[in-house]
Tab-separated table of C-alpha atoms in Angstrom:
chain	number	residue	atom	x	y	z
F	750	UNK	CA	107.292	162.668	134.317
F	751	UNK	CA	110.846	163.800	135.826
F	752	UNK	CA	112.852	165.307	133.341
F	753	UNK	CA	115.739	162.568	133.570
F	754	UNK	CA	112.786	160.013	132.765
F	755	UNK	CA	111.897	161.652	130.008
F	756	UNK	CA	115.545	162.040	128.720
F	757	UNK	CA	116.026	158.248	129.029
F	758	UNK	CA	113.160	157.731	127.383
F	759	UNK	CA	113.970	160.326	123.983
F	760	UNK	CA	117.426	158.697	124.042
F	761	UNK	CA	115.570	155.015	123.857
F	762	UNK	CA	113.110	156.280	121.051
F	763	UNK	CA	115.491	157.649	119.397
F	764	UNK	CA	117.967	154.651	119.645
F	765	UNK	CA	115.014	152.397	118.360
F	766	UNK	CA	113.932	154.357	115.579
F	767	UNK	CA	117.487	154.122	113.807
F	768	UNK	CA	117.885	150.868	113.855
F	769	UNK	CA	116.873	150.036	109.884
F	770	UNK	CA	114.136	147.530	109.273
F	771	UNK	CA	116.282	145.515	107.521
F	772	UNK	CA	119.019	144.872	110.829
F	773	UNK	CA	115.453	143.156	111.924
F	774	UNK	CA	115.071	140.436	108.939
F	775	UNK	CA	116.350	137.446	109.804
F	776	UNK	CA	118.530	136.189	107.253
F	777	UNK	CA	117.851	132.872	105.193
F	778	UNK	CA	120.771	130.620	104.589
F	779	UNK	CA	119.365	128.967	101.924
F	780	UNK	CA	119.485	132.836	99.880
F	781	UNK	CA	122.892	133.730	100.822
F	782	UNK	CA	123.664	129.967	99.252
F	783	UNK	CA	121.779	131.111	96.499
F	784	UNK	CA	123.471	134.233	95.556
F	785	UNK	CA	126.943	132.134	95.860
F	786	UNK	CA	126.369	129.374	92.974
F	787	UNK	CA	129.237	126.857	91.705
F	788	UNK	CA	129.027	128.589	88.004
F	789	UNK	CA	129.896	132.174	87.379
F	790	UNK	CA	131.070	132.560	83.594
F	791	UNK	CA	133.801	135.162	83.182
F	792	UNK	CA	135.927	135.818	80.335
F	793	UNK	CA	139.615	136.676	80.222
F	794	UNK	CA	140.635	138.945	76.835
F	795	UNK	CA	144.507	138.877	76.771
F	796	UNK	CA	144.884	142.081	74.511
F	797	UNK	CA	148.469	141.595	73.923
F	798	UNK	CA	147.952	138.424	71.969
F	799	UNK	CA	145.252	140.275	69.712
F	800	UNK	CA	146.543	140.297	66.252
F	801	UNK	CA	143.305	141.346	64.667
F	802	UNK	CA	142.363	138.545	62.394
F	803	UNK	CA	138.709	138.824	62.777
F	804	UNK	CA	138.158	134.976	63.181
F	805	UNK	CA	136.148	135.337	66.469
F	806	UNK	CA	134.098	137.950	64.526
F	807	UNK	CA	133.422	135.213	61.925
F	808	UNK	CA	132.668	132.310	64.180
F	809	UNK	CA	130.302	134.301	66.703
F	810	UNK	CA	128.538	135.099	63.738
F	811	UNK	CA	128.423	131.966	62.017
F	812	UNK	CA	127.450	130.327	64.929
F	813	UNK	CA	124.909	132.536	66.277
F	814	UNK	CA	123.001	133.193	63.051
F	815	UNK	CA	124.075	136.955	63.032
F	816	UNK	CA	123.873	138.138	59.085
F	817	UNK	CA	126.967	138.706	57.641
F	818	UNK	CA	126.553	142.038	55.966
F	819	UNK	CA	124.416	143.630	58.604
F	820	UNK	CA	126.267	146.255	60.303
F	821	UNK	CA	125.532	144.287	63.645
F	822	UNK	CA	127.709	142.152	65.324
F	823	UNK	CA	127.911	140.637	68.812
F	824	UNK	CA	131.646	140.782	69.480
F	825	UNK	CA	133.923	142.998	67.285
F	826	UNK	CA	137.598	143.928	67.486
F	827	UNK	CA	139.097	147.194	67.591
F	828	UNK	CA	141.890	148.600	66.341
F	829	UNK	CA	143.747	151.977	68.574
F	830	UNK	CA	147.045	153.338	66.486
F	831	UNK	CA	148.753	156.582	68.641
F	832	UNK	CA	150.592	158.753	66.225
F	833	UNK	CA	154.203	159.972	67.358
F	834	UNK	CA	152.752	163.476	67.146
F	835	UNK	CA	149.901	162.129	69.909
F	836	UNK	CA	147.124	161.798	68.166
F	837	UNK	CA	144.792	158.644	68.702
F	838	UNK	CA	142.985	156.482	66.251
F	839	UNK	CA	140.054	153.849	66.904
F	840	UNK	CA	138.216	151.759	64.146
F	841	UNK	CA	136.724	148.686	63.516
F	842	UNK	CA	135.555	148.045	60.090
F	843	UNK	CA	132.666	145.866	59.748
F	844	UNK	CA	132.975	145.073	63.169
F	845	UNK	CA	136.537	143.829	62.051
F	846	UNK	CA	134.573	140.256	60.788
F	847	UNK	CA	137.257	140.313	57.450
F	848	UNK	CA	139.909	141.231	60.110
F	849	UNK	CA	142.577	144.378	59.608
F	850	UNK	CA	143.529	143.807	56.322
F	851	UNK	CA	144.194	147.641	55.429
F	852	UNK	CA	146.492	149.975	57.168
F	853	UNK	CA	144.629	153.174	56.706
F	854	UNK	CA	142.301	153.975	59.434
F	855	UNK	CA	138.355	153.791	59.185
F	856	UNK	CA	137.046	157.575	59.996
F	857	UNK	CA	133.212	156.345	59.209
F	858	UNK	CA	131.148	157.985	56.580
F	859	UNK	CA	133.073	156.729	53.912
F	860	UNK	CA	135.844	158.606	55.115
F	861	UNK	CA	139.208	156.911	55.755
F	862	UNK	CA	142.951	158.331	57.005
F	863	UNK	CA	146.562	156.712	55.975
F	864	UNK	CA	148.829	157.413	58.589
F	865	UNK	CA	152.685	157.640	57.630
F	866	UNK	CA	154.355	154.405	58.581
F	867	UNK	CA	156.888	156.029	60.691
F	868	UNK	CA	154.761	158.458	62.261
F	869	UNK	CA	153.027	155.276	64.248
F	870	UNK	CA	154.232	155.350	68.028
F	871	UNK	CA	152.029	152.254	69.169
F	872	UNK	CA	148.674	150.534	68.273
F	873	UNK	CA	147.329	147.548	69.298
F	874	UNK	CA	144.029	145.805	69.036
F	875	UNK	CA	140.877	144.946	71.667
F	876	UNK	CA	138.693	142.137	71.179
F	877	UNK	CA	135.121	143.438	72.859
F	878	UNK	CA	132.572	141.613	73.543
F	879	UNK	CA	128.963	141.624	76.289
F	880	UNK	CA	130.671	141.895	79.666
F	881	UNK	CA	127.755	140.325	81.552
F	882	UNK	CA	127.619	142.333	84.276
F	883	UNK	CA	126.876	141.487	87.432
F	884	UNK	CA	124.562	144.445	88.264
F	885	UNK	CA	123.392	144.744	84.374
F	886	UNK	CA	121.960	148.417	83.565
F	887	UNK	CA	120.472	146.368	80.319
F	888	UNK	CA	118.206	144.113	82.695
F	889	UNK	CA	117.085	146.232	85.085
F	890	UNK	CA	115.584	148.636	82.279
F	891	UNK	CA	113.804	146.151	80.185
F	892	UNK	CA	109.919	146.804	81.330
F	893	UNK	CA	108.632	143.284	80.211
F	894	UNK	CA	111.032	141.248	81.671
F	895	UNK	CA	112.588	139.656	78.344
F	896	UNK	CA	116.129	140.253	79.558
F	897	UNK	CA	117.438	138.653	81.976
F	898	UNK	CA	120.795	137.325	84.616
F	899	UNK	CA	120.651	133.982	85.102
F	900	UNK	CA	121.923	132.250	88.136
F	901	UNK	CA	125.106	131.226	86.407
F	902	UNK	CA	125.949	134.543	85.705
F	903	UNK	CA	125.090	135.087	81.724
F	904	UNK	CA	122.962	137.635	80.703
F	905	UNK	CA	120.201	136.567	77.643
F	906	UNK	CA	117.579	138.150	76.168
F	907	UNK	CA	113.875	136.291	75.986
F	908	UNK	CA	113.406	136.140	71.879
F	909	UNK	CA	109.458	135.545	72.519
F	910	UNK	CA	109.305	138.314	75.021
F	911	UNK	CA	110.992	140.936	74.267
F	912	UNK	CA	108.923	143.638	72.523
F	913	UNK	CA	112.232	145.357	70.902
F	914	UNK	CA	111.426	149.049	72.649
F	915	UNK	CA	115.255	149.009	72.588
F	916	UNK	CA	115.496	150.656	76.272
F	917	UNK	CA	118.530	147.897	77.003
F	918	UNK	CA	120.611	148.855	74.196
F	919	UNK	CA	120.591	152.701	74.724
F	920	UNK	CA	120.956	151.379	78.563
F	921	UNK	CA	124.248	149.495	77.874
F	922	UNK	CA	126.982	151.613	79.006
F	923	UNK	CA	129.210	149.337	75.934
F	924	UNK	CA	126.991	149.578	72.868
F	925	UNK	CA	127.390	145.765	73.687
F	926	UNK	CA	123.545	145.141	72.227
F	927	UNK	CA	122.205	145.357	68.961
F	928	UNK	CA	118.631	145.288	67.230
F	929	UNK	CA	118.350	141.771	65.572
F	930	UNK	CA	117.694	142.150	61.450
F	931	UNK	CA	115.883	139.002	61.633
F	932	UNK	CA	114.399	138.077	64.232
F	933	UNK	CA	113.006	141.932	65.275
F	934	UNK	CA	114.290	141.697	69.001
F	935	UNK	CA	117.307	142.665	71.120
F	936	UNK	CA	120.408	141.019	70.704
F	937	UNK	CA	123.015	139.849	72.320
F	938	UNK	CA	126.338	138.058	73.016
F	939	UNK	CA	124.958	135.158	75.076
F	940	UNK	CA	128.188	133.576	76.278
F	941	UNK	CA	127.126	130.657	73.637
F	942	UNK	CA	125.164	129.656	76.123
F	943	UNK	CA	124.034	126.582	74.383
F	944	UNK	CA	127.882	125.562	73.454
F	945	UNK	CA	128.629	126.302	77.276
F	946	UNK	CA	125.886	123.760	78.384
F	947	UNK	CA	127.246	121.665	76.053
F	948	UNK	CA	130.638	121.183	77.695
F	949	UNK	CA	132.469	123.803	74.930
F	950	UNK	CA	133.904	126.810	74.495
F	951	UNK	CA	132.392	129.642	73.316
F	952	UNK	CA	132.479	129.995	69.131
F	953	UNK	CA	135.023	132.831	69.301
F	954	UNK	CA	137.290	131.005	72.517
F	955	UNK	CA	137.440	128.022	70.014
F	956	UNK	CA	138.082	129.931	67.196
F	957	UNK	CA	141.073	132.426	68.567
F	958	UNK	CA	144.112	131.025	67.281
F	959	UNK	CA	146.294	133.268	69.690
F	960	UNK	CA	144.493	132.170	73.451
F	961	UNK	CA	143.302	135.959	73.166
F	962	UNK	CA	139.947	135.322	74.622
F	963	UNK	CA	139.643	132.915	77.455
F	964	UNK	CA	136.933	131.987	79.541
F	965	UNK	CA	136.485	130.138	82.859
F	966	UNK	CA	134.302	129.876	86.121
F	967	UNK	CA	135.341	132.343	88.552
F	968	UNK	CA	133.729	130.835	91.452
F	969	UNK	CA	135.902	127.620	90.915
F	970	UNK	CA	139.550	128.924	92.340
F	971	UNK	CA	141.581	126.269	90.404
F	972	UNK	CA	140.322	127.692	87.152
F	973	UNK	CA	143.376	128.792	84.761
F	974	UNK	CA	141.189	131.803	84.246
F	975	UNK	CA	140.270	132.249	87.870
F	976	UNK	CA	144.042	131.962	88.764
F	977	UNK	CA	144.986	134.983	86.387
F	978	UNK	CA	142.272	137.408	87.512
F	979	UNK	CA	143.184	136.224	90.650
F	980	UNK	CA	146.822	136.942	90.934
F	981	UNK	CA	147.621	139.234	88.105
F	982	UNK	CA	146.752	142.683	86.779
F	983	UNK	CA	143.662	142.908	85.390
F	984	UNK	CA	141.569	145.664	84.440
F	985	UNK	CA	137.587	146.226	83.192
F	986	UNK	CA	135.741	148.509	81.194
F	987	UNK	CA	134.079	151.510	82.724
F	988	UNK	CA	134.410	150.591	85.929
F	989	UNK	CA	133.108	153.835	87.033
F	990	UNK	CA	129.064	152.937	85.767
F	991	UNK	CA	129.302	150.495	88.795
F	992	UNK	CA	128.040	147.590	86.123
F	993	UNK	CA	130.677	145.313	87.796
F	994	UNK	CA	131.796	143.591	84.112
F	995	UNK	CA	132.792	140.210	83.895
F	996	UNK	CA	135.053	140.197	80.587
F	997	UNK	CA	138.244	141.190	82.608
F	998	UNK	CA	141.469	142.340	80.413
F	999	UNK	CA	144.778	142.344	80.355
F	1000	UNK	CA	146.902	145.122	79.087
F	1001	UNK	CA	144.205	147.845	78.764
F	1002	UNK	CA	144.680	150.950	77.996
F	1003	UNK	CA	143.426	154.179	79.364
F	1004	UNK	CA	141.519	154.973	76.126
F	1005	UNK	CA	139.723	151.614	75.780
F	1006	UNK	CA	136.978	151.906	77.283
Z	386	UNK	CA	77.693	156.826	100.221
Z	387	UNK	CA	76.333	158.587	97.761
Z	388	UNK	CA	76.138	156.422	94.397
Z	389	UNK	CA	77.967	159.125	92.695
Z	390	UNK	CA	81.022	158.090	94.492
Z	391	UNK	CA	80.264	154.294	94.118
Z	392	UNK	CA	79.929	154.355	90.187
Z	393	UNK	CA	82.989	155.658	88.898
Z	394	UNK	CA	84.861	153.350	91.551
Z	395	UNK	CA	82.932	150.541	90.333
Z	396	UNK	CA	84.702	151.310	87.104
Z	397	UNK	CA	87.961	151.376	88.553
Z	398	UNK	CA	87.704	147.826	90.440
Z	399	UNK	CA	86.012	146.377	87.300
Z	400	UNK	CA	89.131	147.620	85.208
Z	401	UNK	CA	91.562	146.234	87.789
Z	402	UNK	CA	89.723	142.986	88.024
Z	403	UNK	CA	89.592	142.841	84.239
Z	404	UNK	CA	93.523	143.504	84.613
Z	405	UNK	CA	94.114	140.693	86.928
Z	406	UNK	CA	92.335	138.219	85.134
Z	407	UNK	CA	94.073	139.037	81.358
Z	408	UNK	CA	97.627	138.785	83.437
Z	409	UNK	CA	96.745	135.732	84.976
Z	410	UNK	CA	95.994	133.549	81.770
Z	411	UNK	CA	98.404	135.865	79.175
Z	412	UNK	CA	101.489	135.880	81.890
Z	413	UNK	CA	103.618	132.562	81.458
Z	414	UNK	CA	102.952	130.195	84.749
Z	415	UNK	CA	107.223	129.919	85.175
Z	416	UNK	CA	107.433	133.852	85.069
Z	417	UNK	CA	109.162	134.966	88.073
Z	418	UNK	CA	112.968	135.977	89.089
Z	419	UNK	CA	115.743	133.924	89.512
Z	420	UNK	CA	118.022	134.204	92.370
Z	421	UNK	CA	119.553	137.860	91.366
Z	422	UNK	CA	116.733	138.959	91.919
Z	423	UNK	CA	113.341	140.906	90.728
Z	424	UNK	CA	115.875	143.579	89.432
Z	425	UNK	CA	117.792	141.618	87.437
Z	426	UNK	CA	116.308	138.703	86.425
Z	427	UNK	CA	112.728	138.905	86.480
Z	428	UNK	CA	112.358	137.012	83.026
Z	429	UNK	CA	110.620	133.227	82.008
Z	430	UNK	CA	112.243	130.409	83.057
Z	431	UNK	CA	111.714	128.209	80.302
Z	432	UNK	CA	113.547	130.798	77.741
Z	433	UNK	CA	116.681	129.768	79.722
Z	434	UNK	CA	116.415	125.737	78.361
Z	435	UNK	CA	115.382	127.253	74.556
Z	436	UNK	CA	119.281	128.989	74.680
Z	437	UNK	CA	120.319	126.196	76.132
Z	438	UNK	CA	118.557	123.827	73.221
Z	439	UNK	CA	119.979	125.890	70.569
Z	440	UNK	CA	122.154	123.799	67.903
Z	441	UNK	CA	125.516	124.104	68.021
Z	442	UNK	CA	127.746	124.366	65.051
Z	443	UNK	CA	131.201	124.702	65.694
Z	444	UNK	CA	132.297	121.332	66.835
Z	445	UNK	CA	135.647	120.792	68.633
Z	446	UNK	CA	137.163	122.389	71.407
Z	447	UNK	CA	140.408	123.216	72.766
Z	448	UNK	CA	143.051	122.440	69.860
Z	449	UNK	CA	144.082	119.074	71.639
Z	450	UNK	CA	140.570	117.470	71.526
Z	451	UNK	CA	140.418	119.899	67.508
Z	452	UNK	CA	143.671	117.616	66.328
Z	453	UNK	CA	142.201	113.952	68.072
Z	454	UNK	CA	138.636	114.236	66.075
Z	455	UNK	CA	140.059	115.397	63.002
Z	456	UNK	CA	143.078	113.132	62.930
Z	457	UNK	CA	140.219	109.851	63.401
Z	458	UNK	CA	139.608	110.359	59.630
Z	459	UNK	CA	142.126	113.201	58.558
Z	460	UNK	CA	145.791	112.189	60.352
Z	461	UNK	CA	148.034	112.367	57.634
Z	462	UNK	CA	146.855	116.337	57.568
Z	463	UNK	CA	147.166	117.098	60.660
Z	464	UNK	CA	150.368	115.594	61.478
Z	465	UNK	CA	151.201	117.817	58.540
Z	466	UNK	CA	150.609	121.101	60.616
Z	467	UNK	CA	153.612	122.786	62.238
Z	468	UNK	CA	153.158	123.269	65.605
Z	469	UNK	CA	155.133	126.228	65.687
Z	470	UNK	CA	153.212	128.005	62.480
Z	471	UNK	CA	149.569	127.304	61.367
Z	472	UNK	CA	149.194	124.146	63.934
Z	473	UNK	CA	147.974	127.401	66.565
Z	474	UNK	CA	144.819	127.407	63.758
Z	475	UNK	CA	141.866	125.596	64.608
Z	476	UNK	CA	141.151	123.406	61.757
Z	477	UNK	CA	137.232	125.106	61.100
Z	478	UNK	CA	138.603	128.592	61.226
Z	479	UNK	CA	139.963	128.060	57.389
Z	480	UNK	CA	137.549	124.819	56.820
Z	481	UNK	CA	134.295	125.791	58.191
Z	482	UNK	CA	131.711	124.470	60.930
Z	483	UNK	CA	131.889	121.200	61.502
Z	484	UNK	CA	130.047	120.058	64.294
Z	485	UNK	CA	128.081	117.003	62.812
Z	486	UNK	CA	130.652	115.873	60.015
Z	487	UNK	CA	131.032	113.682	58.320
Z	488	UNK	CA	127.513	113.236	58.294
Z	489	UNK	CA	125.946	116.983	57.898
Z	490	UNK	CA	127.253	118.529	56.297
Z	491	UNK	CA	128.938	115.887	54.476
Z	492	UNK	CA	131.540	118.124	52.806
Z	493	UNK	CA	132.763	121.448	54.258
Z	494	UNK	CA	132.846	124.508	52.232
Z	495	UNK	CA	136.718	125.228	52.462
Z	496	UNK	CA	137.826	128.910	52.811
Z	497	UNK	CA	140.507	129.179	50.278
Z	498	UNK	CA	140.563	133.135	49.652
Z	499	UNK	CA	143.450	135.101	48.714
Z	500	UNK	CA	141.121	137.653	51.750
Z	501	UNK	CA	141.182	134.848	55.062
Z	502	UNK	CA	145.378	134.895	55.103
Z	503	UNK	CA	145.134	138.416	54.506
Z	504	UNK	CA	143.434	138.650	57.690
Z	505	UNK	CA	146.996	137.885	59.335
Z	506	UNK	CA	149.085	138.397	56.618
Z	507	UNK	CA	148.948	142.179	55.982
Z	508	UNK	CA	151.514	143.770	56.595
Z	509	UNK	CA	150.685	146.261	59.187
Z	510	UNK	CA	153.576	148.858	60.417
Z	511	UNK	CA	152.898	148.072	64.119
Z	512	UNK	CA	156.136	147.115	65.963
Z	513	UNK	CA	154.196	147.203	69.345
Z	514	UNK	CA	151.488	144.626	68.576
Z	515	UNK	CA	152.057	140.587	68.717
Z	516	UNK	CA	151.010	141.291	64.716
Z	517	UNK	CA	154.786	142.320	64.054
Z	518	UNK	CA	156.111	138.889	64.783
Z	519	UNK	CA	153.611	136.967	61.803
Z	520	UNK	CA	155.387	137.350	58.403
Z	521	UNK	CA	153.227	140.320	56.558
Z	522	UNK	CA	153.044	141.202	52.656
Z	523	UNK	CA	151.866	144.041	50.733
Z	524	UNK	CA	148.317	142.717	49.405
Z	525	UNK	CA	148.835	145.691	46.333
Z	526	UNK	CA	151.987	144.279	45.666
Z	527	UNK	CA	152.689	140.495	46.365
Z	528	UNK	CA	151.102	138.217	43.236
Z	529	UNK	CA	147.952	140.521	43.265
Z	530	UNK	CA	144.655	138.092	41.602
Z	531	UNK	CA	146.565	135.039	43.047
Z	532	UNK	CA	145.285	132.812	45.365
Z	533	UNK	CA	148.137	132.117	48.288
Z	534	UNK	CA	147.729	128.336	48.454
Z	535	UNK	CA	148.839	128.088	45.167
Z	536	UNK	CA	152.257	128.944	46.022
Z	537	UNK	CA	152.176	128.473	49.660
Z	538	UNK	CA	151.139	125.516	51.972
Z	539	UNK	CA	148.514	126.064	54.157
Z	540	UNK	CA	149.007	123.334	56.772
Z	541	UNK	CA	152.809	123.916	56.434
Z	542	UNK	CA	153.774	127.364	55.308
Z	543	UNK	CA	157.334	127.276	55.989
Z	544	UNK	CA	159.062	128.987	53.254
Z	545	UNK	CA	161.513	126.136	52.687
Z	546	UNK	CA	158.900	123.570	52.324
Z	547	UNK	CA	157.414	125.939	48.798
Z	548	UNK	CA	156.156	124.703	45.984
């Protein structure tokens, strides 16, 4: 062989061998269809029109069956006060489901501060619930399959499967699952899946008296809720874990999270 | 091959086999993933239909269609509510569930505690939040062991309107 030939022929090799395997695969319409459904659920929290009342708290669990005096809940409020002299409060006292009806911060372990009226600079209050992700960490750690996306983009958890190892819950980036007292499995928000296939809102959309919490299909472009993610400034939590969250916010700050 | 190579692997493809077979009759037939996915949604079909299937409780929706199905039976009440004030309540926040009344439950279990207006009412020194602009007491101080609706009225809690 001349030595151009064989150059020619390294450069070919070589040229072959790097294109990937999957440049090859033909692709199927029928999957990229697929992965584009008419129904993606997303919710909208306004956190400016948060007042703290707790009534979401009380319908998700009334609805859903969560106990009321377990320390478990599947959407909970929070309350962040800034001090004048910068320092930065967070609580959320049984999950705010009686609301903020005291003024003195929560510290945990029975522990709780007063903060001088005038001392307060801001404070303000996030609703938080599941953000069903659209790459869930929870899902793709469960190692029996019991959690699960579905194809209209809410993420549930299979009561008769799951085992309750509780990988999911340490995997959720926003301490968005709990252990169920009852029923011995994960837990989740779910949406209200079964009120959304019903043709209603979600127990805590219905029960915000403010429009707080919103929800919508964000594949459907003349959604109200679509519209505002759409065209004004929205944020998500811990965007950085690459979880992709669907509960998008208005008015967040930098230490929600 | 000698048979001591042949035995232990005739464990191994006995245990395998033995695997296969328990999976195929213990594993659900409509186990499989959706279309996100093996990674995300490897899960049983049929669980999706049981959330689905679950009763709901809360009934109405959206406060137009709350005020049309409880004004049917309850119109002089709801015509009551202020638009401006407590009308931006959903009627089951204060009055409960209500999804198959009249007939189940037949009566709702009314929240009349001094504790559910608190959860607005409080007076909270926040100028920043949307909290500011509702009318807030001191729970200590204001008619302590008192339940508000006997002063105030719920539907219509303008001050003027007091009894």
């Amino acid at each position: 062989m001349e030595r151009r030939e064989f150059l020619k022929k390294c450069i070919m090799v070589v040229a072959g061998a790097s294109v990937p395997l999957s440049a090859l695969r033909l692709i199927d319409p029928e999957k990229v269809l697929a992965a584009n459904p008419d129904i993606q659920w997303a919710f909208l929290v306004d956190t400016n029109k948060c007042v703290g009342c707790g009534f979401c708290v009380k319908a998700c669990k009334t609805e859903n069956d969560i106990p009321f005096d377990a320390h478990v809940s599947r959407t909970w409020v929070e309350r962040y006060v800034y001090t004048k002299d910068d320092k930065r409060y967070v609580d959320s006292p049984d999950a705010a489901l009686y609301g903020f009806t005291e003024s003195r911060i929560d510290l945990g372990r029975g522990e709780f501060k007063e903060i001088d009226p005038d001392n307060v600079g801001k404070a303000f209050f996030v609703p938080k619930l599941c953000n069903h992700c659209s790459s869930p960490a929870c899902t793709q750690v469960c190692p029996v399959g019991a959690t699960y996306k579905t194809d209209d983009g809410v993420v549930l958890v299979d009561r008769k499967w799951c085992i309750g190892c509780g990988y999911c819950i340490m995997a959720c980036p926003y301490a968005a699952r709990f252990f169920h007292p009852v029923y011995h499995v994960a837990d989740k928000c779910t949406f209200c899946y079964h009120r959304l296939s019903k043709g209603l809102d979600s127990a805590c959309v219905n029960a915000c008296p403010f429009g707080a919490r919103k929800m919508g299909n964000i594949h459907d472009k003349n959604d109200p809720i679509t519209k505002i993610i759409m065209n004004e400034r929205v944020g998500v939590l811990k965007d950085e874990f690459g979880t992709k969250p669907q509960a998008f916010y208005i008015g967040l700050a930098q230490e929600v999270r | 091959m000698k048979s001591h190579v042949w035995r232990p692997l005739y464990v191994v493809i006995a245990f395998v086999v033995a695997l296969l077979v328990f999976r195929f009759f213990y594993v659900p037939n409509d186990f499989g993933s959706g279309k996100r996915g093996f990674m995300y949604s490897f899960h049983r079909k049929s669980n999706e239909m049981e959330w689905k299937n679950q009763p709901a409780k809360y009934g109405t929706s959206g406060r137009e269609r709350m005020h049309e199905y409880c004004s049917a039976c309850h119109g002089e009440i709801v015509k009551l509510r202020s638009e401006k004030l407590h009308g931006i309540i959903p009627c089951e926040d204060c009055h409960g569930p209500a999804m198959n009344h009249p007939e189940n439950p037949e009566k709702l279990n009314i929240d009349r505690s001094r504790d559910l207006c608190l959860r607005c009412h409080t007076d909270l020194p926040y100028t920043t939040s949307e909290r500011k602009r509702i009318p807030g007491i001191d729970p200590k101080t204001h008619n302590t062991g008192l339940e508000c609706v006997k002063c105030h009225n719920p539907h219509n809690p303008s001050l003027e309107g007091m009894k």
